[in-house]
PDB file of C-alpha atoms and ligand atoms in Angstrom:
ATOM      1  CA  UNK B 644      92.566 -20.431 -26.123  1.00  0.00           C
ATOM      2  CA  UNK B 645      91.673 -16.953 -24.939  1.00  0.00           C
ATOM      3  CA  UNK B 646      88.022 -16.436 -24.133  1.00  0.00           C
ATOM      4  CA  UNK B 647      85.436 -16.220 -26.858  1.00  0.00           C
ATOM      5  CA  UNK B 648      82.148 -14.389 -26.579  1.00  0.00           C
ATOM      6  CA  UNK B 649      80.725 -17.396 -24.698  1.00  0.00           C
ATOM      7  CA  UNK B 650      83.311 -17.080 -21.935  1.00  0.00           C
ATOM      8  CA  UNK B 651      82.389 -13.414 -21.669  1.00  0.00           C
ATOM      9  CA  UNK B 652      78.729 -14.441 -21.309  1.00  0.00           C
ATOM     10  CA  UNK B 653      79.619 -17.074 -18.693  1.00  0.00           C
ATOM     11  CA  UNK B 654      81.659 -14.468 -16.794  1.00  0.00           C
ATOM     12  CA  UNK B 655      78.827 -11.903 -17.052  1.00  0.00           C
ATOM     13  CA  UNK B 656      81.049  -9.534 -19.012  1.00  0.00           C
ATOM     14  CA  UNK B 657      78.363  -9.250 -21.685  1.00  0.00           C
ATOM     15  CA  UNK B 658      74.629  -9.836 -21.279  1.00  0.00           C
ATOM     16  CA  UNK B 659      72.674 -12.833 -22.505  1.00  0.00           C
ATOM     17  CA  UNK B 660      69.348 -14.477 -21.845  1.00  0.00           C
ATOM     18  CA  UNK B 661      70.358 -17.331 -19.596  1.00  0.00           C
ATOM     19  CA  UNK B 662      67.917 -20.233 -19.511  1.00  0.00           C
ATOM     20  CA  UNK B 663      69.845 -22.527 -17.192  1.00  0.00           C
ATOM     21  CA  UNK B 664      73.185 -22.625 -15.435  1.00  0.00           C
ATOM     22  CA  UNK B 665      75.089 -24.969 -13.169  1.00  0.00           C
ATOM     23  CA  UNK B 666      78.728 -25.558 -12.352  1.00  0.00           C
ATOM     24  CA  UNK B 667      79.457 -27.346 -15.644  1.00  0.00           C
ATOM     25  CA  UNK B 668      77.383 -25.633 -18.306  1.00  0.00           C
ATOM     26  CA  UNK B 669      75.122 -22.817 -19.316  1.00  0.00           C
ATOM     27  CA  UNK B 670      72.140 -22.723 -21.674  1.00  0.00           C
ATOM     28  CA  UNK B 671      71.405 -19.393 -23.347  1.00  0.00           C
ATOM     29  CA  UNK B 672      69.122 -18.063 -26.050  1.00  0.00           C
ATOM     30  CA  UNK B 673      70.845 -17.694 -29.408  1.00  0.00           C
ATOM     31  CA  UNK B 674      71.084 -14.026 -30.362  1.00  0.00           C
ATOM     32  CA  UNK B 675      70.148 -14.833 -33.957  1.00  0.00           C
ATOM     33  CA  UNK B 676      67.489 -17.545 -33.656  1.00  0.00           C
ATOM     34  CA  UNK B 677      67.011 -19.945 -36.552  1.00  0.00           C
ATOM     35  CA  UNK B 678      63.827 -21.404 -35.083  1.00  0.00           C
ATOM     36  CA  UNK B 679      61.186 -20.148 -32.621  1.00  0.00           C
ATOM     37  CA  UNK B 680      63.206 -21.915 -29.937  1.00  0.00           C
ATOM     38  CA  UNK B 681      66.960 -21.696 -30.433  1.00  0.00           C
ATOM     39  CA  UNK B 682      69.136 -22.273 -27.397  1.00  0.00           C
ATOM     40  CA  UNK B 683      72.852 -22.926 -27.066  1.00  0.00           C
ATOM     41  CA  UNK B 684      74.159 -25.407 -24.492  1.00  0.00           C
ATOM     42  CA  UNK B 685      77.729 -24.436 -23.675  1.00  0.00           C
ATOM     43  CA  UNK B 686      80.241 -26.112 -21.368  1.00  0.00           C
ATOM     44  CA  UNK B 687      81.964 -23.663 -19.041  1.00  0.00           C
ATOM     45  CA  UNK B 688      85.268 -25.312 -19.857  1.00  0.00           C
ATOM     46  CA  UNK B 689      86.878 -23.671 -22.871  1.00  0.00           C
ATOM     47  CA  UNK B 690      86.903 -26.460 -25.444  1.00  0.00           C
ATOM     48  CA  UNK B 691      87.250 -25.282 -29.034  1.00  0.00           C
ATOM     49  CA  UNK B 692      85.147 -27.991 -30.642  1.00  0.00           C
ATOM     50  CA  UNK B 693      84.411 -31.696 -30.843  1.00  0.00           C
ATOM     51  CA  UNK B 694      87.835 -32.266 -32.406  1.00  0.00           C
ATOM     52  CA  UNK B 695      89.435 -30.937 -29.244  1.00  0.00           C
ATOM     53  CA  UNK B 696      87.631 -33.180 -26.762  1.00  0.00           C
ATOM     54  CA  UNK B 697      89.745 -35.483 -24.648  1.00  0.00           C
ATOM     55  CA  UNK B 698      88.700 -38.645 -22.852  1.00  0.00           C
ATOM     56  CA  UNK B 699      88.212 -36.811 -19.560  1.00  0.00           C
ATOM     57  CA  UNK B 700      85.608 -34.572 -21.188  1.00  0.00           C
ATOM     58  CA  UNK B 701      83.165 -37.502 -21.277  1.00  0.00           C
ATOM     59  CA  UNK B 702      81.649 -36.212 -18.033  1.00  0.00           C
ATOM     60  CA  UNK B 703      81.023 -32.789 -19.591  1.00  0.00           C
ATOM     61  CA  UNK B 704      79.486 -34.183 -22.756  1.00  0.00           C
ATOM     62  CA  UNK B 705      77.179 -36.551 -20.866  1.00  0.00           C
ATOM     63  CA  UNK B 706      76.181 -33.742 -18.578  1.00  0.00           C
ATOM     64  CA  UNK B 707      75.391 -31.435 -21.500  1.00  0.00           C
ATOM     65  CA  UNK B 708      73.091 -33.964 -23.149  1.00  0.00           C
ATOM     66  CA  UNK B 709      71.309 -34.892 -19.926  1.00  0.00           C
ATOM     67  CA  UNK B 710      70.889 -31.219 -19.039  1.00  0.00           C
ATOM     68  CA  UNK B 711      69.384 -30.535 -22.460  1.00  0.00           C
ATOM     69  CA  UNK B 712      67.000 -33.462 -21.998  1.00  0.00           C
ATOM     70  CA  UNK B 713      65.861 -32.201 -18.590  1.00  0.00           C
ATOM     71  CA  UNK B 714      65.568 -28.606 -19.730  1.00  0.00           C
ATOM     72  CA  UNK B 715      63.431 -29.520 -22.731  1.00  0.00           C
ATOM     73  CA  UNK B 716      61.279 -31.819 -20.613  1.00  0.00           C
ATOM     74  CA  UNK B 717      60.754 -29.003 -18.144  1.00  0.00           C
ATOM     75  CA  UNK B 718      59.236 -26.815 -20.866  1.00  0.00           C
ATOM     76  CA  UNK B 719      57.305 -29.706 -22.444  1.00  0.00           C
ATOM     77  CA  UNK B 720      59.140 -29.639 -25.769  1.00  0.00           C
ATOM     78  CA  UNK B 721      59.556 -33.203 -27.003  1.00  0.00           C
ATOM     79  CA  UNK B 722      60.782 -32.650 -30.571  1.00  0.00           C
ATOM     80  CA  UNK B 723      63.998 -30.798 -31.166  1.00  0.00           C
ATOM     81  CA  UNK B 724      67.202 -30.919 -33.140  1.00  0.00           C
ATOM     82  CA  UNK B 725      70.685 -30.749 -31.675  1.00  0.00           C
ATOM     83  CA  UNK B 726      73.465 -29.434 -33.905  1.00  0.00           C
ATOM     84  CA  UNK B 727      77.188 -29.088 -33.355  1.00  0.00           C
ATOM     85  CA  UNK B 728      79.161 -27.292 -36.033  1.00  0.00           C
ATOM     86  CA  UNK B 729      82.782 -28.438 -35.847  1.00  0.00           C
ATOM     87  CA  UNK B 730      85.157 -26.267 -37.859  1.00  0.00           C
ATOM     88  CA  UNK B 731      84.518 -23.248 -40.064  1.00  0.00           C
ATOM     89  CA  UNK B 732      83.610 -25.271 -43.147  1.00  0.00           C
ATOM     90  CA  UNK B 733      80.868 -26.919 -41.108  1.00  0.00           C
ATOM     91  CA  UNK B 734      79.569 -23.512 -40.069  1.00  0.00           C
ATOM     92  CA  UNK B 735      81.290 -22.984 -36.731  1.00  0.00           C
ATOM     93  CA  UNK B 736      81.735 -19.286 -36.033  1.00  0.00           C
ATOM     94  CA  UNK B 737      82.336 -19.275 -32.280  1.00  0.00           C
ATOM     95  CA  UNK B 738      85.260 -21.480 -31.345  1.00  0.00           C
ATOM     96  CA  UNK B 739      83.996 -22.591 -27.974  1.00  0.00           C
ATOM     97  CA  UNK B 740      82.106 -25.877 -28.136  1.00  0.00           C
ATOM     98  CA  UNK B 741      78.331 -25.484 -28.095  1.00  0.00           C
ATOM     99  CA  UNK B 742      75.258 -27.512 -28.946  1.00  0.00           C
ATOM    100  CA  UNK B 743      72.485 -25.740 -30.814  1.00  0.00           C
ATOM    101  CA  UNK B 744      68.974 -26.716 -29.663  1.00  0.00           C
ATOM    102  CA  UNK B 745      66.336 -25.954 -32.298  1.00  0.00           C
ATOM    103  CA  UNK B 746      62.602 -26.486 -31.880  1.00  0.00           C
ATOM    104  CA  UNK B 747      59.064 -25.286 -32.406  1.00  0.00           C
ATOM    105  CA  UNK B 748      59.076 -25.444 -36.175  1.00  0.00           C
ATOM    106  CA  UNK B 749      59.320 -28.233 -38.729  1.00  0.00           C
ATOM    107  CA  UNK B 750      62.972 -28.797 -39.502  1.00  0.00           C
ATOM    108  CA  UNK B 751      63.995 -29.940 -42.964  1.00  0.00           C
ATOM    109  CA  UNK B 752      66.500 -32.636 -43.789  1.00  0.00           C
ATOM    110  CA  UNK B 753      69.221 -32.645 -44.974  1.00  0.00           C
ATOM    111  CA  UNK B 754      70.422 -29.399 -43.388  1.00  0.00           C
ATOM    112  CA  UNK B 755      72.041 -26.935 -45.774  1.00  0.00           C
TER     113      UNK B 755
HETATM  114  P1  AMP O 900      78.204 -21.611 -34.670  1.00  0.00           P
HETATM  115  O1  AMP O 900      78.039 -20.855 -35.959  1.00  0.00           O
HETATM  116  O2  AMP O 900      77.775 -23.038 -34.718  1.00  0.00           O
HETATM  117  O3  AMP O 900      79.590 -21.412 -34.102  1.00  0.00           O
HETATM  118  O4  AMP O 900      77.182 -20.943 -33.657  1.00  0.00           O
HETATM  119  C1  AMP O 900      77.451 -19.742 -32.986  1.00  0.00           C
HETATM  120  C2  AMP O 900      76.141 -19.209 -32.544  1.00  0.00           C
HETATM  121  O5  AMP O 900      76.363 -18.241 -31.542  1.00  0.00           O
HETATM  122  C3  AMP O 900      75.318 -18.543 -33.656  1.00  0.00           C
HETATM  123  O6  AMP O 900      74.073 -19.197 -33.795  1.00  0.00           O
HETATM  124  C4  AMP O 900      75.175 -17.111 -33.157  1.00  0.00           C
HETATM  125  O7  AMP O 900      73.936 -16.544 -33.475  1.00  0.00           O
HETATM  126  C5  AMP O 900      75.372 -17.273 -31.666  1.00  0.00           C
HETATM  127  N1  AMP O 900      75.831 -16.099 -30.964  1.00  0.00           N
HETATM  128  C6  AMP O 900      76.857 -15.287 -31.309  1.00  0.00           C
HETATM  129  N2  AMP O 900      76.994 -14.305 -30.408  1.00  0.00           N
HETATM  130  C7  AMP O 900      76.036 -14.498 -29.466  1.00  0.00           C
HETATM  131  C8  AMP O 900      75.656 -13.802 -28.274  1.00  0.00           C
HETATM  132  N3  AMP O 900      76.289 -12.702 -27.867  1.00  0.00           N
HETATM  133  N4  AMP O 900      74.617 -14.286 -27.577  1.00  0.00           N
HETATM  134  C9  AMP O 900      73.970 -15.403 -27.972  1.00  0.00           C
HETATM  135  N5  AMP O 900      74.275 -16.103 -29.084  1.00  0.00           N
HETATM  136  C10 AMP O 900      75.304 -15.642 -29.826  1.00  0.00           C
END
């Protein structure tokens, strides 16, 4: 896998609004927000999608979820939706695993 736009953001080759970063992941603002709060939690490791996870990635996935929890707690947002689009038919457009974090509006169900 050669770097997607998210690797370029992680490597500071293109700008982004970075909300949080550590050695494993980055959280950025989505450039095309679908809710008043729309972040993307992205592992630094280049993983195409959920289908490409291996057993050793359990540390990364746990870390992503716990980081999201802490980040949202730190800004006092208790209600939010996490979305992962896996594959183009599911809506994935950037083929580097990421978790959408959507909040600050009422979110309908089922999603379209
Ligand atoms: P998905 O369609 O699930 O693959 O989500 C990709 C997301 O990346 C979309 O919500 C885009 O708006 C977002 N996106 C694409 N390019 C950028 C960028 N340069 N900075 C921030 N978000 C981006």
